[in-house]
PDB file of C-alpha atoms in Angstrom:
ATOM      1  CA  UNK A  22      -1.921  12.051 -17.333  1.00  0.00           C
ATOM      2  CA  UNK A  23      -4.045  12.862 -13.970  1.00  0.00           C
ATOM      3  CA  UNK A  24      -3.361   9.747 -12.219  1.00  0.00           C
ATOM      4  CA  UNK A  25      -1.096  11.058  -9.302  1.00  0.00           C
ATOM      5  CA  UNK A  26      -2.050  11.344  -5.576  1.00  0.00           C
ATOM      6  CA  UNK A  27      -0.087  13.024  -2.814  1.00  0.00           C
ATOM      7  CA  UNK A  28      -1.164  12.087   0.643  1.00  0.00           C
ATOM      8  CA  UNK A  29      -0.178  11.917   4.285  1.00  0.00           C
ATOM      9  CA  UNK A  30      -0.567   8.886   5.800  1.00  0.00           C
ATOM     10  CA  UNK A  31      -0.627   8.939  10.258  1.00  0.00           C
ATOM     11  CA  UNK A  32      -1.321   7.016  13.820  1.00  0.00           C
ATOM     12  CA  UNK A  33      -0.354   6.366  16.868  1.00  0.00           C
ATOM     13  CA  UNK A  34       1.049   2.573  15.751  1.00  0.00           C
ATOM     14  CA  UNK A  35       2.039   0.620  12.712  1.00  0.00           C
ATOM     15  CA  UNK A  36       3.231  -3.000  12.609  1.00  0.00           C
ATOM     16  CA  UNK A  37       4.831  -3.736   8.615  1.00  0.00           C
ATOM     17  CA  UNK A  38       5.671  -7.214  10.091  1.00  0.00           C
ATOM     18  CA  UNK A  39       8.913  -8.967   8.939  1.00  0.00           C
ATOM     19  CA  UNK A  40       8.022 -12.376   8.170  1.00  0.00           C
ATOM     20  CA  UNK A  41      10.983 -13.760   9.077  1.00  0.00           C
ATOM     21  CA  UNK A  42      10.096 -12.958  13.141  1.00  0.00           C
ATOM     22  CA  UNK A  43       6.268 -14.626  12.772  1.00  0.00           C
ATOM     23  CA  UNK A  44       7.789 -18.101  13.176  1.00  0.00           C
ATOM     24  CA  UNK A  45       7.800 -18.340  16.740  1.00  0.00           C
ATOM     25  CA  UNK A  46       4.642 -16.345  16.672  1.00  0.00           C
ATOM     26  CA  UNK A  47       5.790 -13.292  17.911  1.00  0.00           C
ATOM     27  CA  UNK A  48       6.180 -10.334  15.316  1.00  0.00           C
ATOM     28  CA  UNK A  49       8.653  -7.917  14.734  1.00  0.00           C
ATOM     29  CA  UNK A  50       8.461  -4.358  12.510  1.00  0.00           C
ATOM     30  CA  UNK A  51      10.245  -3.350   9.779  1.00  0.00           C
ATOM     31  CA  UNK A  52      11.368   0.365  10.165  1.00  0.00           C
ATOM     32  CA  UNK A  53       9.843   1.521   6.813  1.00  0.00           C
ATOM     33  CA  UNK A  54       6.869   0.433   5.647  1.00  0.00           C
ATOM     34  CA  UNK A  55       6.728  -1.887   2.869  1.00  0.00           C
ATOM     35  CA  UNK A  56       5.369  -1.097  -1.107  1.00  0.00           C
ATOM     36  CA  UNK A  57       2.936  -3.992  -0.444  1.00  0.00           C
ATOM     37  CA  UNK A  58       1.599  -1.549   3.157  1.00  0.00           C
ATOM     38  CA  UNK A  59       1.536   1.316   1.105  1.00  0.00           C
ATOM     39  CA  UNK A  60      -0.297  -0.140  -1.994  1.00  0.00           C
ATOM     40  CA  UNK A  61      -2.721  -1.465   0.494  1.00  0.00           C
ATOM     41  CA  UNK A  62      -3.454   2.160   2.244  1.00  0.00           C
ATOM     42  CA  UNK A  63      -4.289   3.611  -1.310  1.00  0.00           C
ATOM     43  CA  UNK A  64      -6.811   0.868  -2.198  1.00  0.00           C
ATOM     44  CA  UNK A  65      -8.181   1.721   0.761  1.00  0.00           C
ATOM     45  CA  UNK A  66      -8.584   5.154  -0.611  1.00  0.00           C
ATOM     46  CA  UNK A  67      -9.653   3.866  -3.885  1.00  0.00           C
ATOM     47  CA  UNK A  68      -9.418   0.903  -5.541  1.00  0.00           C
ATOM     48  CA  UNK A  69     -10.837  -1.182  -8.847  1.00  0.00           C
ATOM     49  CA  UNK A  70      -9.701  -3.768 -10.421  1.00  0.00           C
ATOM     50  CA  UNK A  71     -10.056  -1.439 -13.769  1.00  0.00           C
ATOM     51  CA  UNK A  72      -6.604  -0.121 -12.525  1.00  0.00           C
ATOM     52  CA  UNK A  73      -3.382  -0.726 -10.642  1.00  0.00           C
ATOM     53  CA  UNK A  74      -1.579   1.751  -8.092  1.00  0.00           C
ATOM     54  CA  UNK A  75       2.351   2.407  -8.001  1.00  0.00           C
ATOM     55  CA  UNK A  76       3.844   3.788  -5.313  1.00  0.00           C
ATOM     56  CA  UNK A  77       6.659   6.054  -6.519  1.00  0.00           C
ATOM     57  CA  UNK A  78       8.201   6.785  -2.874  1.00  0.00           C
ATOM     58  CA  UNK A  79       7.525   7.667   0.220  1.00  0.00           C
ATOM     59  CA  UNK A  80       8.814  10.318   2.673  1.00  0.00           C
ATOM     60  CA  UNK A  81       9.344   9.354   7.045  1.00  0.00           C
ATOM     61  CA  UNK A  82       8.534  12.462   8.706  1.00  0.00           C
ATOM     62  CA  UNK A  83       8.715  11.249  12.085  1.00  0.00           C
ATOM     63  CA  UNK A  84      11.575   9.812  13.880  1.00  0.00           C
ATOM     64  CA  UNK A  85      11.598   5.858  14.302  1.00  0.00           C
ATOM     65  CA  UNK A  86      10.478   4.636  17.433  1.00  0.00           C
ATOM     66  CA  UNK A  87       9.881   1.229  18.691  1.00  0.00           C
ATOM     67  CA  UNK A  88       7.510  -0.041  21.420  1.00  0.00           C
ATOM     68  CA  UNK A  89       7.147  -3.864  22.027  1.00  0.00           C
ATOM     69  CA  UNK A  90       3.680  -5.040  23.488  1.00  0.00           C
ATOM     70  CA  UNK A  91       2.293  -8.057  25.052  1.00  0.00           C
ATOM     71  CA  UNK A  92      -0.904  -9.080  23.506  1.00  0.00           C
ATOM     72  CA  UNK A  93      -3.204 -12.830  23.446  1.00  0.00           C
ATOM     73  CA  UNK A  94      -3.814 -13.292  19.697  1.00  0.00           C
ATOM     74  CA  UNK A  95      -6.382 -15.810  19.445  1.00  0.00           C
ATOM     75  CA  UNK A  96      -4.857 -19.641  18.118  1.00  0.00           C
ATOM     76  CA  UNK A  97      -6.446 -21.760  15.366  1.00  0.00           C
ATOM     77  CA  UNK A  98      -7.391 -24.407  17.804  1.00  0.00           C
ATOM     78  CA  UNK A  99      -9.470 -21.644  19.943  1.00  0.00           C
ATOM     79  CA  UNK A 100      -8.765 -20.089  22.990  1.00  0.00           C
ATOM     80  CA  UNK A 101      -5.720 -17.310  23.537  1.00  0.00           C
ATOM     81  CA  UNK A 102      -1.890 -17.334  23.671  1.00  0.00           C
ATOM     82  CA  UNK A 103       0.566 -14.624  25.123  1.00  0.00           C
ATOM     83  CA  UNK A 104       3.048 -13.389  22.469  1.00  0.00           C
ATOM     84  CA  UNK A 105       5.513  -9.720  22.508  1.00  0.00           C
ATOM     85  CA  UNK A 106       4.386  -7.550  19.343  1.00  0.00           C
ATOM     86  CA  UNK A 107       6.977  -4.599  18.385  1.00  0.00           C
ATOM     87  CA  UNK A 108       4.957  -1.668  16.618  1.00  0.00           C
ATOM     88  CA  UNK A 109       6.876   1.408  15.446  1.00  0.00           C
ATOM     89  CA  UNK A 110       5.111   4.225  17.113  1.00  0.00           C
ATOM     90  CA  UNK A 111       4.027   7.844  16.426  1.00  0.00           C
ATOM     91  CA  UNK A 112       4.362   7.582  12.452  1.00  0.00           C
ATOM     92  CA  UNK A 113       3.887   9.909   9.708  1.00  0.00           C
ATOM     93  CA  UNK A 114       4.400   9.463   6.207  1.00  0.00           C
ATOM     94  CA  UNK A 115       4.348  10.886   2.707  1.00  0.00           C
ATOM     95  CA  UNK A 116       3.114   9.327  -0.148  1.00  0.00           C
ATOM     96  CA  UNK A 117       3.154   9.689  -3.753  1.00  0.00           C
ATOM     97  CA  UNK A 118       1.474   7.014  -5.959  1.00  0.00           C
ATOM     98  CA  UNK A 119      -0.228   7.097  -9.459  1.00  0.00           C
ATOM     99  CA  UNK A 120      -2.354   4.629 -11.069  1.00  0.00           C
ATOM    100  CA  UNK A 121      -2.314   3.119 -14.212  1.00  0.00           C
ATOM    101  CA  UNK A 122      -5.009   0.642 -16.301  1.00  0.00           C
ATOM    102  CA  UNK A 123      -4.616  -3.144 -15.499  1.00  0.00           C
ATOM    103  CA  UNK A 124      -3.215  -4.164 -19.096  1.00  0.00           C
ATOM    104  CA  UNK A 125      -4.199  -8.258 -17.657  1.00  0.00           C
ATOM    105  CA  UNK A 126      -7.829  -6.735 -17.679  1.00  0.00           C
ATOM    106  CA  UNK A 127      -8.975  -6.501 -20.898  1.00  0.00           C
ATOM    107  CA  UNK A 128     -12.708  -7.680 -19.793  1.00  0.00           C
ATOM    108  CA  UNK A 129     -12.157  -4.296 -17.887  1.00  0.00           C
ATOM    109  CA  UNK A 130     -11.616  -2.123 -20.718  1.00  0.00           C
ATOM    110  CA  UNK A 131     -15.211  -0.486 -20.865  1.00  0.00           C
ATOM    111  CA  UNK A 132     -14.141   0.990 -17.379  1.00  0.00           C
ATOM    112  CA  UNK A 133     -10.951   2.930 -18.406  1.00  0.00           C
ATOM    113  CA  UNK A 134     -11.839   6.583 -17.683  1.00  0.00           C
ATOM    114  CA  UNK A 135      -9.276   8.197 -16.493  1.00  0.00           C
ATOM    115  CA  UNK A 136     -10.530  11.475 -15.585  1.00  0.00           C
ATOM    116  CA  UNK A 137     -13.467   9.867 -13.765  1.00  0.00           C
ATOM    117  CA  UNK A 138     -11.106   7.659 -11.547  1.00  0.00           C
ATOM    118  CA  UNK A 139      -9.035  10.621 -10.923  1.00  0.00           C
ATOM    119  CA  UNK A 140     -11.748  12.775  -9.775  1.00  0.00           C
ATOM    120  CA  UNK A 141     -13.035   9.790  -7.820  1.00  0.00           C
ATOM    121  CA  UNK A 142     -10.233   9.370  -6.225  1.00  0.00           C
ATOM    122  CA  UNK A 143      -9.542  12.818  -5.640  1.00  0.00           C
ATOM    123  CA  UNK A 144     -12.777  13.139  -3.353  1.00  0.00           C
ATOM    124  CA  UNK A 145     -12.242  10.042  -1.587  1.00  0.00           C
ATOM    125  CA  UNK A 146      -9.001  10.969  -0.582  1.00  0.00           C
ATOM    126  CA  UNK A 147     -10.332  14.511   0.993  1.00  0.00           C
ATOM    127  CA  UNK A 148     -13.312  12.420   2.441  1.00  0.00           C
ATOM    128  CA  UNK A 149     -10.441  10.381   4.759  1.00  0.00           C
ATOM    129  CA  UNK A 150     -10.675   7.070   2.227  1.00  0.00           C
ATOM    130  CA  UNK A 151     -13.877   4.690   1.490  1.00  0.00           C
ATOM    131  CA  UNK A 152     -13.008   2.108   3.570  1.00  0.00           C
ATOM    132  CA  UNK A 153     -10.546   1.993   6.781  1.00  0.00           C
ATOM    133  CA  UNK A 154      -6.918   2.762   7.057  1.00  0.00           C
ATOM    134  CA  UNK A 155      -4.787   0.277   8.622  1.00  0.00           C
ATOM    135  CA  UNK A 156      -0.624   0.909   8.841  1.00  0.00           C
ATOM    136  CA  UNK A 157       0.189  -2.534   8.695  1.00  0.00           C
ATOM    137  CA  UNK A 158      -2.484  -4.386  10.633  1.00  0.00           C
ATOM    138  CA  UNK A 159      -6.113  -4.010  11.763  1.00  0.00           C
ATOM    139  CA  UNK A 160      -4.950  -2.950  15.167  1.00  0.00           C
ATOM    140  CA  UNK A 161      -3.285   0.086  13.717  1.00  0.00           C
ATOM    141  CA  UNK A 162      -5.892   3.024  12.570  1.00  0.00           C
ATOM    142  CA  UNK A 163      -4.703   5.359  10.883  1.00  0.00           C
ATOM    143  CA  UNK A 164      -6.217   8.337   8.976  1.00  0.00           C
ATOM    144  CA  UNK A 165      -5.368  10.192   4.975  1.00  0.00           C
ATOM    145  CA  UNK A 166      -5.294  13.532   4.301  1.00  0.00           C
ATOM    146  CA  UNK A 167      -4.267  15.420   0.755  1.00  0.00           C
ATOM    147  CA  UNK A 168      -0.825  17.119   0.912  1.00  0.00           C
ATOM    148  CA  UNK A 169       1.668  18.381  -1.104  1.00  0.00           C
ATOM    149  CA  UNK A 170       4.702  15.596  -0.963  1.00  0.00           C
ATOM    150  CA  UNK A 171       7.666  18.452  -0.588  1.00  0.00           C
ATOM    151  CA  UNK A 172       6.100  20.647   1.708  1.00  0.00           C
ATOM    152  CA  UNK A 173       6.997  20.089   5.910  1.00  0.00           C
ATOM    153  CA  UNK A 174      10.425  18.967   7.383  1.00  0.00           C
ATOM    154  CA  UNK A 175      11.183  15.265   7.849  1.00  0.00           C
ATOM    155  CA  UNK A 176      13.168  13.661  10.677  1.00  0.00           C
ATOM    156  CA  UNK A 177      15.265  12.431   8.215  1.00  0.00           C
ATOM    157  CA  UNK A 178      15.694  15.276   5.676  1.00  0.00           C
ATOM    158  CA  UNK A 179      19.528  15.808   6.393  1.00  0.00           C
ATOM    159  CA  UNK A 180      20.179  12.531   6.920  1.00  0.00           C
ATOM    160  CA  UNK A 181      22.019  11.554   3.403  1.00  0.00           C
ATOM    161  CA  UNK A 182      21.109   7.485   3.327  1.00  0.00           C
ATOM    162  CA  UNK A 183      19.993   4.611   5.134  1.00  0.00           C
ATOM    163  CA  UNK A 184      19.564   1.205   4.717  1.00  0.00           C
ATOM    164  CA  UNK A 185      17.145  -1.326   5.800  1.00  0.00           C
ATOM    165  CA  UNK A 186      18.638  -4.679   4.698  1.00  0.00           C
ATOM    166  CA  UNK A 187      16.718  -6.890   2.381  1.00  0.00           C
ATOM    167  CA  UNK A 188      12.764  -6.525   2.823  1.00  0.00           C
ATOM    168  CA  UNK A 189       9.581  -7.860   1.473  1.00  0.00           C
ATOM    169  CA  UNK A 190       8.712  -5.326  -1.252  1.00  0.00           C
ATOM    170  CA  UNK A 191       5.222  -6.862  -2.355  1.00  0.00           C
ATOM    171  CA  UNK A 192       3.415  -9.731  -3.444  1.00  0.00           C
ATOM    172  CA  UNK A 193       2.472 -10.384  -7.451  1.00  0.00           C
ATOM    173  CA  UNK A 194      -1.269 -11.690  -7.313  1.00  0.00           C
ATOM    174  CA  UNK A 195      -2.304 -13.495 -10.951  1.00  0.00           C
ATOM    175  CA  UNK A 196      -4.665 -10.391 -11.712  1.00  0.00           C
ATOM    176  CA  UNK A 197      -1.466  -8.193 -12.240  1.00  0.00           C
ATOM    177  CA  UNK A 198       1.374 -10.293 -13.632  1.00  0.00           C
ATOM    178  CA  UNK A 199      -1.065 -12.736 -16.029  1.00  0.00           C
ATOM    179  CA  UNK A 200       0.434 -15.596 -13.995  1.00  0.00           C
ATOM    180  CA  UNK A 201      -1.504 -18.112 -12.343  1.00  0.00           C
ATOM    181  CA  UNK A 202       1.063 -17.819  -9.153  1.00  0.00           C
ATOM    182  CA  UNK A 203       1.592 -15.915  -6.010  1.00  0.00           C
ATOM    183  CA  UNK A 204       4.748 -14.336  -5.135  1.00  0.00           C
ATOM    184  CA  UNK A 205       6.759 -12.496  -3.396  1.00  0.00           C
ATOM    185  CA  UNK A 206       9.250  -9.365  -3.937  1.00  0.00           C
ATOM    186  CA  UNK A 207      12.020  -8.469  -2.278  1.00  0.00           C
ATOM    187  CA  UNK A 208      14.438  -5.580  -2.313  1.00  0.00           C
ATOM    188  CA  UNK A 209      16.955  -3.971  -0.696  1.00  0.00           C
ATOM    189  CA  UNK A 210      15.507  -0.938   1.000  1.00  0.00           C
ATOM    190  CA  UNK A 211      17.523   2.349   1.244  1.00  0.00           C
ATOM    191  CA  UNK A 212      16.258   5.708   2.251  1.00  0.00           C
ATOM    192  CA  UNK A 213      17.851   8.928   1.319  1.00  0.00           C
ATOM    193  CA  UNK A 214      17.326  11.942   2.846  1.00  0.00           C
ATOM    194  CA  UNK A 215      14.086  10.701   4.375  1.00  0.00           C
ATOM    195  CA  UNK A 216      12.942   9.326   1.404  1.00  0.00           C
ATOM    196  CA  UNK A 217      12.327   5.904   0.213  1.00  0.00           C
ATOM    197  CA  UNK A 218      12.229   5.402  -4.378  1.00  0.00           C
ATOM    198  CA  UNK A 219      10.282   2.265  -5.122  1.00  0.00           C
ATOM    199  CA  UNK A 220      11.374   0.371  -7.549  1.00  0.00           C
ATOM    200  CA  UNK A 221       8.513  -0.369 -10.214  1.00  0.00           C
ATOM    201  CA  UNK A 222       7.077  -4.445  -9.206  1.00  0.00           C
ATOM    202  CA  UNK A 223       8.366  -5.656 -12.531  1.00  0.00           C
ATOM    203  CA  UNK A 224      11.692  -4.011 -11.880  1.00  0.00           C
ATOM    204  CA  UNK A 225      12.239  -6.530  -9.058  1.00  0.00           C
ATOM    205  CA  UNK A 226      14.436  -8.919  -9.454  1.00  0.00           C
ATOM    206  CA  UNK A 227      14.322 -11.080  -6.803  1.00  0.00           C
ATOM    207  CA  UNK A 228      10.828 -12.936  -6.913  1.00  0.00           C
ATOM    208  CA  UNK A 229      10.207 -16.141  -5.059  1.00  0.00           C
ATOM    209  CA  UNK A 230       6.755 -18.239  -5.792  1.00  0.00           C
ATOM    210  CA  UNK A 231       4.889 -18.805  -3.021  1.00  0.00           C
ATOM    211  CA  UNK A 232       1.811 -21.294  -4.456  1.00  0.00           C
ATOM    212  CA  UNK A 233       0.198 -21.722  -7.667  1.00  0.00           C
ATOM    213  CA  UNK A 234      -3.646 -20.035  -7.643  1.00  0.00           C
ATOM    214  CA  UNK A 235      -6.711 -20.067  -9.589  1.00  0.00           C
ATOM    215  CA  UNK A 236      -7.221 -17.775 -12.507  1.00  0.00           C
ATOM    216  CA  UNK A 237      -8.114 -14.455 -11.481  1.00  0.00           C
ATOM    217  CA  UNK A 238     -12.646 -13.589 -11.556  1.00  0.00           C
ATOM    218  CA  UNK A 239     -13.705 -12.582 -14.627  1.00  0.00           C
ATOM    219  CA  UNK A 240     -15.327  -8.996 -14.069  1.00  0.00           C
ATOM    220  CA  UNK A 241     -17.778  -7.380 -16.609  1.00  0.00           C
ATOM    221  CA  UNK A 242     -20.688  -4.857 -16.409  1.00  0.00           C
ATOM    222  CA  UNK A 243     -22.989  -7.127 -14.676  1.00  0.00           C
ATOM    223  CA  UNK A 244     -20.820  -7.330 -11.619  1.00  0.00           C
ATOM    224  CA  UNK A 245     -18.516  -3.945 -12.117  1.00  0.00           C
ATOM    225  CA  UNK A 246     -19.779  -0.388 -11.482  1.00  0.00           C
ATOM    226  CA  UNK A 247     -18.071   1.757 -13.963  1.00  0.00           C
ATOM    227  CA  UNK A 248     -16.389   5.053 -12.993  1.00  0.00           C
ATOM    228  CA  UNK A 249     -19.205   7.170 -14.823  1.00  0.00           C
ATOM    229  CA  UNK A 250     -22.084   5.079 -13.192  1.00  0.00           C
ATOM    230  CA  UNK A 251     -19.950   5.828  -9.635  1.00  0.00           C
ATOM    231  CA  UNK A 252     -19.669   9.348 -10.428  1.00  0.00           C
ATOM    232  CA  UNK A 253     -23.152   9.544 -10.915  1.00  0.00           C
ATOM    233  CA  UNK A 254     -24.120   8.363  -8.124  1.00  0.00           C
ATOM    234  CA  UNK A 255     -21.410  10.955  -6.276  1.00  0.00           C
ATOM    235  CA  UNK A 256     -23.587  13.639  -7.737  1.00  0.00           C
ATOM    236  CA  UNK A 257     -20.859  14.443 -10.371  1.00  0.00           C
ATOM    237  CA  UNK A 258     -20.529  14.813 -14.119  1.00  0.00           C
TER     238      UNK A 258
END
């Protein structure tokens, strides 16, 4: 199946923010980024509702630095506050993801080309992505480049396992689990020898709710460009 994409993933600063530090409003990194970061980086690459990405793992080239920050985020009731940000800084990372056809999407199904997406994805990938990269938050840019996963050394190539503690792993939204409820994964993170195996959303087993939500929006071809109408308009077959 050509639904795999290798990538490199860099910038001067990411903040994957632990939710657990956001309670007194300052915010704290996690060391690795999260599935939920990296799922987010690839829509940003591509993304349809027609399909879902899965990150399969992830390889830390660089070596993990901290640097903590003062910044004046604005408050809800206007004006500014002073809180301490930690970003990790000078990251790198490798990614391999795939993507697969959102089975809760039936209404979808007209739009299941899987060559087209590939090839779709494929050029927006070389292109840098068709919208902006962000490594955690909007203050952290970051840029996408094709790359072959194995290739390069890694900080932590010879380093035989780490681990992170529990983390957030992701978030289930109703369009992808076929339940009318947000929620929230979480897993206990390990790295070995610089890199990081996802396991697969439904393979998580610890899954909180957060709220219920609406039903998901009902797509069809009055409000959904299919692949072959998108390649088309890319000038391609």
């Amino acid at each position: 199946m050509k639904n795999i994409i290798e990538f490199v993933v860099y910038g001067d600063y990411a903040l994957f923010t632990d939710p657990l530090t956001k309670i007194g409003g300052e915010k704290l990194t996690y060391n690795v980024p999260t599935y939920q970061a990296l799922k987010g980086i690839v829509e940003s690459i591509y993304w349809k509702p027609t399909i879902v990405f899965i990150i399969d793992e992830v390889r830390v080239m660089n070596p993990i630095q901290m640097e903590s920050k003062g910044v004046r985020p604005i408050e809800y009731g206007g004006g500014n506050t002073l809180a301490n940000y930690t970003y990790l800084k000078d990251v790198c990372y490798k990614v391999r993801a795939r993507f697969d056809f959102n089975k809760n999407r039936p209404d979808l199904a007209f739009d299941r080309n899987e060559g087209k997406h590939f090839a779709i994805m494929k050029r927006s990938l070389e292109a840098g992505g068709r919208r902006d990269i962000f490594l955690g938050t909007r203050e952290c840019q970051a840029y996408v480049e094709p790359t072959n996963f194995d290739e390069g050394e890694g900080a932590y190539d010879n380093i035989n396992e780490l681990h992170f503690g529990q983390m957030v792993h992701g978030i289930n939204y109703p369009d992808e689990t076929g339940r009318d409820e947000l929620e929230v994964r979480l897993w206990p993170a390990e790295m070995r020898n610089g890199v990081i195996k996802f396991p697969k959303p439904e393979d998580c087993t610890s899954v909180r709710k957060i709220k219920d939500m609406a039903p998901p929006k009902v797509f069809d071809q009055s409000n959904v460009q299919s692949a072959d109408e998108l390649m088309k308009e890319l000038g391609g077959e």
